[in-house]
Amino acid sequence: MADTLLEVEGLSVDIKTGNGTLHTVRNISFSVKRGETLCLVGESGCGKSMTSLAIMDLLPKGAKRSARQLVFAGEDLTSKKADQFNVLRGNRMAMIFQEPMTALNPAYTIGDQLMEGYRRHKSAGIAEARDRAVFLLNKVGIAAADERFGQYPHQLSGGLRQRVMIAMALMCGPELLIADEPTTALDVTIQAQILRLLAELREELGIAIILITHDLGVVARIADQVAVMYAGEIVEQGRATDIFSDPRHPYTRGLIDCIPLPGKTTPGRKLGVIPGVVPSLIGEITGCTFRDRCAHAEAQCREPPPPRQVPHHSWRCILEDA
């Protein structure tokens, strides 16, 4: 059985604001094994991206991270100083950011940006770094890699820029790859290609992937494990097959009901909706944060929801079954 690469326990991220403390991530726990894909899924603003930034130690100024345990490949990330984290980040841990047009520097060629991190982490010369970059550009499906190497980001399409971001993340051969909405703003054909590429790279290179998305269609294609986030906390997690076949939390059920299923959803039928809005996470938070949007809410939902668990599947709700 694959060993655990990343262990997260009790991770929280708080941001001081003029109105009080914003609790963007609240006491979440999960683990990722080598060669496994974990999908963090949920609505925009539920804390998915902030979770990834906390793991990579890239939180914005004013944000404070705390965790009972944050261990990568046996190393305690909570005790590392900035210079020690710089040795890991971009090398053994890499991230594909959400928008490749803003993540890539428009003033430098694709090749220069690909080589920079590799030369820094591997103490490599220009020739070695160039060979590695061209190899990976080919690997991620970019034709005429030698020509693309000297181009600028604005000369590439959105799909090609996303492939460049994947190649950049793979330059140093990371053990963990975090992909933050890697298919956002791409058409469905390119989206399918990117997902297939990530799956192939995971199989070939044995890397672990944390994929952040709000699209359950994406999750169904690539995930081994799923963690459903709502209002800064994980409300349900388990194997992807269990989450889709037997969702236990009302929020997870609501997300799945919003998806048209080929062969099952009748043409013209209205899809499900989740009424209301995500509550404010500023100040004190009590009880189940989903209660004001939940059809099953009762008075006891004002208290912390009890943890529930069956083999390989856990959730937090008064209901034993949604």
CSV table of C-alpha atoms in Angstrom, one decimal:
chain,number,residue,atom,x,y,z
A,1,MET,CA,0.0,0.0,0.0
A,2,ALA,CA,1.2,3.5,-0.9
A,3,ASP,CA,2.6,5.4,2.0
A,4,THR,CA,1.4,8.8,3.2
A,5,LEU,CA,3.2,11.7,1.7
A,6,LEU,CA,1.2,14.6,3.3
A,7,GLU,CA,-0.5,14.6,6.6
A,8,VAL,CA,-2.6,17.6,7.6
A,9,GLU,CA,-4.3,17.7,11.0
A,10,GLY,CA,-6.2,20.6,12.6
A,11,LEU,CA,-5.1,23.2,9.9
A,12,SER,CA,-6.6,26.6,10.4
A,13,VAL,CA,-6.1,30.0,8.7
A,14,ASP,CA,-7.2,33.2,10.3
A,15,ILE,CA,-7.0,36.8,8.9
A,16,LYS,CA,-7.5,39.9,11.0
A,17,THR,CA,-9.9,42.4,9.5
A,18,GLY,CA,-11.4,45.7,10.7
A,19,ASN,CA,-14.6,43.8,11.6
A,20,GLY,CA,-13.0,40.9,13.4
A,21,THR,CA,-11.1,37.7,12.6
A,22,LEU,CA,-11.9,36.0,9.4
A,23,HIS,CA,-11.7,32.2,9.8
A,24,THR,CA,-11.0,31.2,6.2
A,25,VAL,CA,-9.9,27.6,7.1
A,26,ARG,CA,-11.2,25.9,10.2
A,27,ASN,CA,-9.6,22.9,11.8
A,28,ILE,CA,-9.4,20.7,8.7
A,29,SER,CA,-7.6,17.3,8.5
A,30,PHE,CA,-6.8,15.1,5.6
A,31,SER,CA,-3.9,13.0,4.2
A,32,VAL,CA,-2.6,12.3,0.7
A,33,LYS,CA,-0.7,9.1,-0.3
A,34,ARG,CA,2.0,8.9,-2.9
A,35,GLY,CA,0.5,8.4,-6.4
A,36,GLU,CA,-3.0,9.4,-5.2
A,37,THR,CA,-5.2,12.3,-6.2
A,38,LEU,CA,-7.2,14.1,-3.6
A,39,CYS,CA,-9.8,16.6,-4.8
A,40,LEU,CA,-10.8,19.5,-2.5
A,41,VAL,CA,-14.3,20.5,-3.8
A,42,GLY,CA,-16.8,23.2,-2.8
A,43,GLU,CA,-18.3,26.5,-3.7
A,44,SER,CA,-16.1,29.6,-4.3
A,45,GLY,CA,-15.0,31.1,-1.1
A,46,CYS,CA,-15.1,27.9,1.0
A,47,GLY,CA,-11.4,27.9,1.7
A,48,LYS,CA,-10.0,25.5,-0.9
A,49,SER,CA,-7.3,27.9,-2.3
A,50,MET,CA,-6.4,29.2,1.1
A,51,THR,CA,-5.8,25.6,2.2
A,52,SER,CA,-3.3,25.1,-0.6
A,53,LEU,CA,-1.6,28.4,0.1
A,54,ALA,CA,-1.2,27.4,3.7
A,55,ILE,CA,0.4,24.1,2.8
A,56,MET,CA,2.8,25.9,0.4
A,57,ASP,CA,3.5,28.7,3.0
A,58,LEU,CA,2.3,31.3,0.5
A,59,LEU,CA,-0.4,32.9,2.6
A,60,PRO,CA,-1.1,36.6,2.0
A,61,LYS,CA,0.2,39.2,4.5
A,62,GLY,CA,-1.8,39.2,7.7
A,63,ALA,CA,-2.9,35.6,7.4
A,64,LYS,CA,-1.9,33.3,10.3
A,65,ARG,CA,-1.6,29.5,9.9
A,66,SER,CA,-1.9,27.1,12.7
A,67,ALA,CA,-2.0,23.3,12.7
A,68,ARG,CA,-1.6,20.4,15.2
A,69,GLN,CA,0.3,18.6,12.5
A,70,LEU,CA,1.5,19.5,9.0
A,71,VAL,CA,4.0,16.9,7.8
A,72,PHE,CA,5.4,16.4,4.3
A,73,ALA,CA,7.5,13.2,3.6
A,74,GLY,CA,8.3,13.0,7.3
A,75,GLU,CA,9.3,16.7,7.6
A,76,ASP,CA,7.4,19.0,10.0
A,77,LEU,CA,6.4,22.0,7.8
A,78,THR,CA,5.2,24.1,10.8
A,79,SER,CA,8.7,24.4,12.2
A,80,LYS,CA,10.4,25.4,9.0
A,81,LYS,CA,11.7,28.9,8.5
A,82,ALA,CA,11.3,30.8,5.2
A,83,ASP,CA,14.7,29.8,3.8
A,84,GLN,CA,14.1,26.2,4.6
A,85,PHE,CA,10.7,26.3,3.0
A,86,ASN,CA,12.2,27.8,-0.1
A,87,VAL,CA,14.3,24.6,-0.5
A,88,LEU,CA,11.1,22.5,-0.7
A,89,ARG,CA,8.7,24.9,-2.6
A,90,GLY,CA,9.1,24.6,-6.3
A,91,ASN,CA,11.3,21.6,-5.8
A,92,ARG,CA,9.7,18.7,-3.9
A,93,MET,CA,6.4,20.5,-3.6
A,94,ALA,CA,5.0,22.4,-6.6
A,95,MET,CA,1.8,24.3,-7.4
A,96,ILE,CA,-0.2,25.1,-10.6
A,97,PHE,CA,-1.8,28.4,-10.0
A,98,GLN,CA,-5.4,29.2,-11.0
A,99,GLU,CA,-4.9,31.7,-13.8
A,100,PRO,CA,-1.9,31.1,-16.1
A,101,MET,CA,-2.0,34.5,-17.7
A,102,THR,CA,-1.4,36.2,-14.4
A,103,ALA,CA,0.9,33.5,-13.0
A,104,LEU,CA,3.3,33.8,-15.9
A,105,ASN,CA,5.4,36.9,-16.2
A,106,PRO,CA,4.6,38.7,-19.4
A,107,ALA,CA,8.1,40.3,-19.6
A,108,TYR,CA,10.0,37.0,-19.8
A,109,THR,CA,9.9,34.2,-22.3
A,110,ILE,CA,8.4,30.8,-21.5
A,111,GLY,CA,11.9,29.3,-21.5
A,112,ASP,CA,13.4,31.7,-19.1
A,113,GLN,CA,10.6,31.1,-16.6
A,114,LEU,CA,10.8,27.4,-17.0
A,115,MET,CA,14.6,27.3,-16.4
A,116,GLU,CA,14.7,29.8,-13.4
A,117,GLY,CA,13.5,27.4,-10.7
A,118,TYR,CA,15.4,24.4,-12.0
A,119,ARG,CA,18.7,26.2,-12.1
A,120,ARG,CA,18.2,27.5,-8.6
A,121,HIS,CA,17.2,24.2,-7.0
A,122,LYS,CA,19.4,21.9,-9.0
A,123,SER,CA,22.4,24.2,-9.5
A,124,ALA,CA,22.2,23.4,-13.2
A,125,GLY,CA,23.7,25.1,-16.2
A,126,ILE,CA,21.7,26.8,-19.0
A,127,ALA,CA,22.1,23.9,-21.4
A,128,GLU,CA,20.9,21.3,-18.9
A,129,ALA,CA,18.0,23.5,-17.8
A,130,ARG,CA,17.0,24.2,-21.5
A,131,ASP,CA,17.0,20.4,-22.3
A,132,ARG,CA,14.9,19.7,-19.3
A,133,ALA,CA,12.4,22.5,-20.2
A,134,VAL,CA,12.1,21.4,-23.9
A,135,PHE,CA,11.7,17.8,-22.8
A,136,LEU,CA,8.8,18.7,-20.4
A,137,LEU,CA,7.1,21.0,-23.0
A,138,ASN,CA,7.0,18.0,-25.3
A,139,LYS,CA,5.9,15.8,-22.4
A,140,VAL,CA,2.8,18.0,-21.7
A,141,GLY,CA,1.8,17.9,-25.3
A,142,ILE,CA,3.2,21.2,-26.7
A,143,ALA,CA,4.2,20.8,-30.3
A,144,ALA,CA,7.3,22.6,-31.7
A,145,ALA,CA,8.7,22.9,-28.1
A,146,ASP,CA,11.9,24.5,-29.3
A,147,GLU,CA,10.0,27.3,-30.9
A,148,ARG,CA,7.6,27.8,-28.0
A,149,PHE,CA,10.6,27.9,-25.6
A,150,GLY,CA,11.5,31.4,-26.9
A,151,GLN,CA,7.9,32.8,-27.0
A,152,TYR,CA,6.2,35.1,-24.5
A,153,PRO,CA,3.0,34.2,-22.6
A,154,HIS,CA,0.8,36.4,-24.7
A,155,GLN,CA,1.8,34.4,-27.8
A,156,LEU,CA,0.2,31.3,-26.4
A,157,SER,CA,-3.5,30.2,-26.1
A,158,GLY,CA,-5.0,29.6,-22.7
A,159,GLY,CA,-4.7,25.9,-23.1
A,160,LEU,CA,-1.0,26.1,-24.0
A,161,ARG,CA,-0.3,28.5,-21.1
A,162,GLN,CA,-1.9,26.0,-18.7
A,163,ARG,CA,0.4,23.3,-20.2
A,164,VAL,CA,3.4,25.5,-19.6
A,165,MET,CA,2.3,26.0,-16.0
A,166,ILE,CA,2.2,22.2,-15.6
A,167,ALA,CA,5.6,21.8,-17.2
A,168,MET,CA,7.0,24.5,-14.9
A,169,ALA,CA,5.6,22.7,-11.8
A,170,LEU,CA,7.2,19.4,-13.0
A,171,MET,CA,10.7,20.9,-13.8
A,172,CYS,CA,12.3,19.7,-10.5
A,173,GLY,CA,10.4,16.4,-10.3
A,174,PRO,CA,8.1,17.2,-7.3
A,175,GLU,CA,6.6,14.5,-5.1
A,176,LEU,CA,3.5,16.6,-4.5
A,177,LEU,CA,1.7,18.7,-7.1
A,178,ILE,CA,-1.1,21.1,-6.0
A,179,ALA,CA,-3.4,22.2,-8.9
A,180,ASP,CA,-5.6,25.1,-8.1
A,181,GLU,CA,-8.6,25.1,-10.6
A,182,PRO,CA,-6.3,24.1,-13.5
A,183,THR,CA,-9.1,23.9,-16.0
A,184,THR,CA,-10.9,27.2,-15.1
A,185,ALA,CA,-11.8,29.3,-18.2
A,186,LEU,CA,-10.8,26.5,-20.6
A,187,ASP,CA,-13.2,25.0,-23.1
A,188,VAL,CA,-14.4,21.5,-22.4
A,189,THR,CA,-12.1,19.9,-25.0
A,190,ILE,CA,-9.0,21.5,-23.6
A,191,GLN,CA,-10.3,20.8,-20.1
A,192,ALA,CA,-10.5,17.1,-20.9
A,193,GLN,CA,-7.0,17.1,-22.4
A,194,ILE,CA,-5.5,18.8,-19.2
A,195,LEU,CA,-7.2,16.3,-16.9
A,196,ARG,CA,-6.0,13.4,-19.0
A,197,LEU,CA,-2.5,14.8,-18.9
A,198,LEU,CA,-2.6,15.1,-15.1
A,199,ALA,CA,-3.8,11.6,-14.8
A,200,GLU,CA,-1.1,10.3,-17.1
A,201,LEU,CA,1.7,12.2,-15.3
A,202,ARG,CA,0.5,10.8,-11.9
A,203,GLU,CA,0.6,7.3,-13.2
A,204,GLU,CA,4.0,7.7,-14.9
A,205,LEU,CA,5.8,9.8,-12.3
A,206,GLY,CA,4.1,8.5,-9.2
A,207,ILE,CA,3.4,12.0,-7.9
A,208,ALA,CA,0.6,12.8,-5.4
A,209,ILE,CA,-1.9,15.5,-6.6
A,210,ILE,CA,-4.2,17.8,-4.7
A,211,LEU,CA,-6.7,19.1,-7.2
A,212,ILE,CA,-8.8,22.1,-6.1
A,213,THR,CA,-12.0,22.6,-8.0
A,214,HIS,CA,-15.7,23.5,-7.7
A,215,ASP,CA,-16.6,21.3,-10.7
A,216,LEU,CA,-17.8,17.8,-9.6
A,217,GLY,CA,-17.6,16.7,-13.2
A,218,VAL,CA,-13.8,17.2,-13.0
A,219,VAL,CA,-13.7,15.3,-9.7
A,220,ALA,CA,-15.5,12.3,-11.1
A,221,ARG,CA,-12.9,12.0,-13.8
A,222,ILE,CA,-9.7,12.1,-11.8
A,223,ALA,CA,-10.2,11.8,-8.0
A,224,ASP,CA,-9.2,8.8,-5.8
A,225,GLN,CA,-10.2,10.7,-2.6
A,226,VAL,CA,-12.6,13.6,-2.1
A,227,ALA,CA,-12.8,16.2,0.6
A,228,VAL,CA,-15.9,18.4,0.4
A,229,MET,CA,-15.4,21.9,1.9
A,230,TYR,CA,-18.0,24.3,3.1
A,231,ALA,CA,-17.5,27.6,5.0
A,232,GLY,CA,-13.9,26.8,5.7
A,233,GLU,CA,-14.2,23.3,7.0
A,234,ILE,CA,-14.4,19.8,5.6
A,235,VAL,CA,-17.9,18.5,6.0
A,236,GLU,CA,-17.5,15.1,4.2
A,237,GLN,CA,-14.6,13.1,2.9
A,238,GLY,CA,-13.9,9.6,1.6
A,239,ARG,CA,-13.2,7.6,-1.5
A,240,ALA,CA,-14.5,9.2,-4.7
A,241,THR,CA,-16.7,6.2,-5.5
A,242,ASP,CA,-18.4,6.4,-2.1
A,243,ILE,CA,-18.9,10.2,-2.2
A,244,PHE,CA,-20.7,10.0,-5.6
A,245,SER,CA,-22.6,6.7,-4.9
A,246,ASP,CA,-23.6,7.4,-1.3
A,247,PRO,CA,-23.2,11.1,-0.3
A,248,ARG,CA,-24.0,11.5,3.4
A,249,HIS,CA,-23.9,15.3,4.0
A,250,PRO,CA,-26.8,17.4,2.7
A,251,TYR,CA,-24.4,19.9,1.2
A,252,THR,CA,-22.6,17.1,-0.8
A,253,ARG,CA,-26.0,15.8,-2.0
A,254,GLY,CA,-27.0,19.4,-3.0
A,255,LEU,CA,-23.8,19.7,-5.1
A,256,ILE,CA,-24.3,16.4,-6.8
A,257,ASP,CA,-28.0,17.2,-7.6
A,258,CYS,CA,-26.8,20.3,-9.4
A,259,ILE,CA,-24.9,18.2,-12.0
A,260,PRO,CA,-26.6,16.8,-15.2
A,261,LEU,CA,-25.8,13.1,-15.5
A,262,PRO,CA,-25.6,11.6,-19.0
A,263,GLY,CA,-28.2,9.0,-19.5
A,264,LYS,CA,-29.9,9.8,-16.1
A,265,THR,CA,-30.9,13.5,-16.2
A,266,THR,CA,-34.1,13.9,-18.4
A,267,PRO,CA,-33.7,16.6,-21.0
A,268,GLY,CA,-35.6,19.7,-20.0
A,269,ARG,CA,-35.6,18.7,-16.3
A,270,LYS,CA,-34.6,21.4,-13.8
A,271,LEU,CA,-31.4,20.7,-12.0
A,272,GLY,CA,-31.1,21.0,-8.2
A,273,VAL,CA,-30.2,24.2,-6.5
A,274,ILE,CA,-28.8,25.0,-3.0
A,275,PRO,CA,-30.8,28.0,-1.7
A,276,GLY,CA,-29.2,30.9,0.3
A,277,VAL,CA,-25.6,32.0,0.6
A,278,VAL,CA,-22.5,31.0,2.5
A,279,PRO,CA,-22.5,32.6,6.0
A,280,SER,CA,-20.0,35.1,7.1
A,281,LEU,CA,-16.9,33.6,8.7
A,282,ILE,CA,-15.9,36.7,10.7
A,283,GLY,CA,-16.1,36.4,14.4
A,284,GLU,CA,-17.5,33.6,16.5
A,285,ILE,CA,-19.0,30.7,14.5
A,286,THR,CA,-21.3,28.2,16.3
A,287,GLY,CA,-23.1,25.1,15.2
A,288,CYS,CA,-23.5,23.8,11.7
A,289,THR,CA,-22.8,26.6,9.2
A,290,PHE,CA,-25.0,24.9,6.6
A,291,ARG,CA,-28.1,24.9,8.7
A,292,ASP,CA,-29.7,28.0,7.2
A,293,ARG,CA,-29.5,26.4,3.7
A,294,CYS,CA,-30.4,22.9,4.7
A,295,ALA,CA,-33.8,21.2,4.3
A,296,HIS,CA,-33.0,18.9,7.2
A,297,ALA,CA,-32.1,21.5,9.8
A,298,GLU,CA,-33.3,21.1,13.3
A,299,ALA,CA,-32.8,23.0,16.6
A,300,GLN,CA,-29.9,20.8,17.5
A,301,CYS,CA,-28.0,22.1,14.4
A,302,ARG,CA,-27.1,25.1,16.5
A,303,GLU,CA,-24.7,22.9,18.3
A,304,PRO,CA,-21.5,21.5,16.7
A,305,PRO,CA,-22.5,18.7,14.3
A,306,PRO,CA,-21.5,15.2,15.5
A,307,PRO,CA,-18.8,13.4,13.6
A,308,ARG,CA,-20.0,10.3,11.7
A,309,GLN,CA,-18.0,7.6,10.2
A,310,VAL,CA,-18.2,4.3,8.2
A,311,PRO,CA,-15.2,2.6,6.7
A,312,HIS,CA,-13.3,5.0,4.3
A,313,HIS,CA,-16.0,7.6,4.6
A,314,SER,CA,-16.7,10.4,7.2
A,315,TRP,CA,-18.9,13.4,7.6
A,316,ARG,CA,-20.2,15.9,10.2
A,317,CYS,CA,-24.0,16.1,10.5
A,318,ILE,CA,-26.9,15.2,12.7
A,319,LEU,CA,-28.0,12.8,10.0
A,320,GLU,CA,-26.5,9.4,9.8
A,321,ASP,CA,-27.6,9.3,6.1
A,322,ALA,CA,-28.6,12.3,3.9
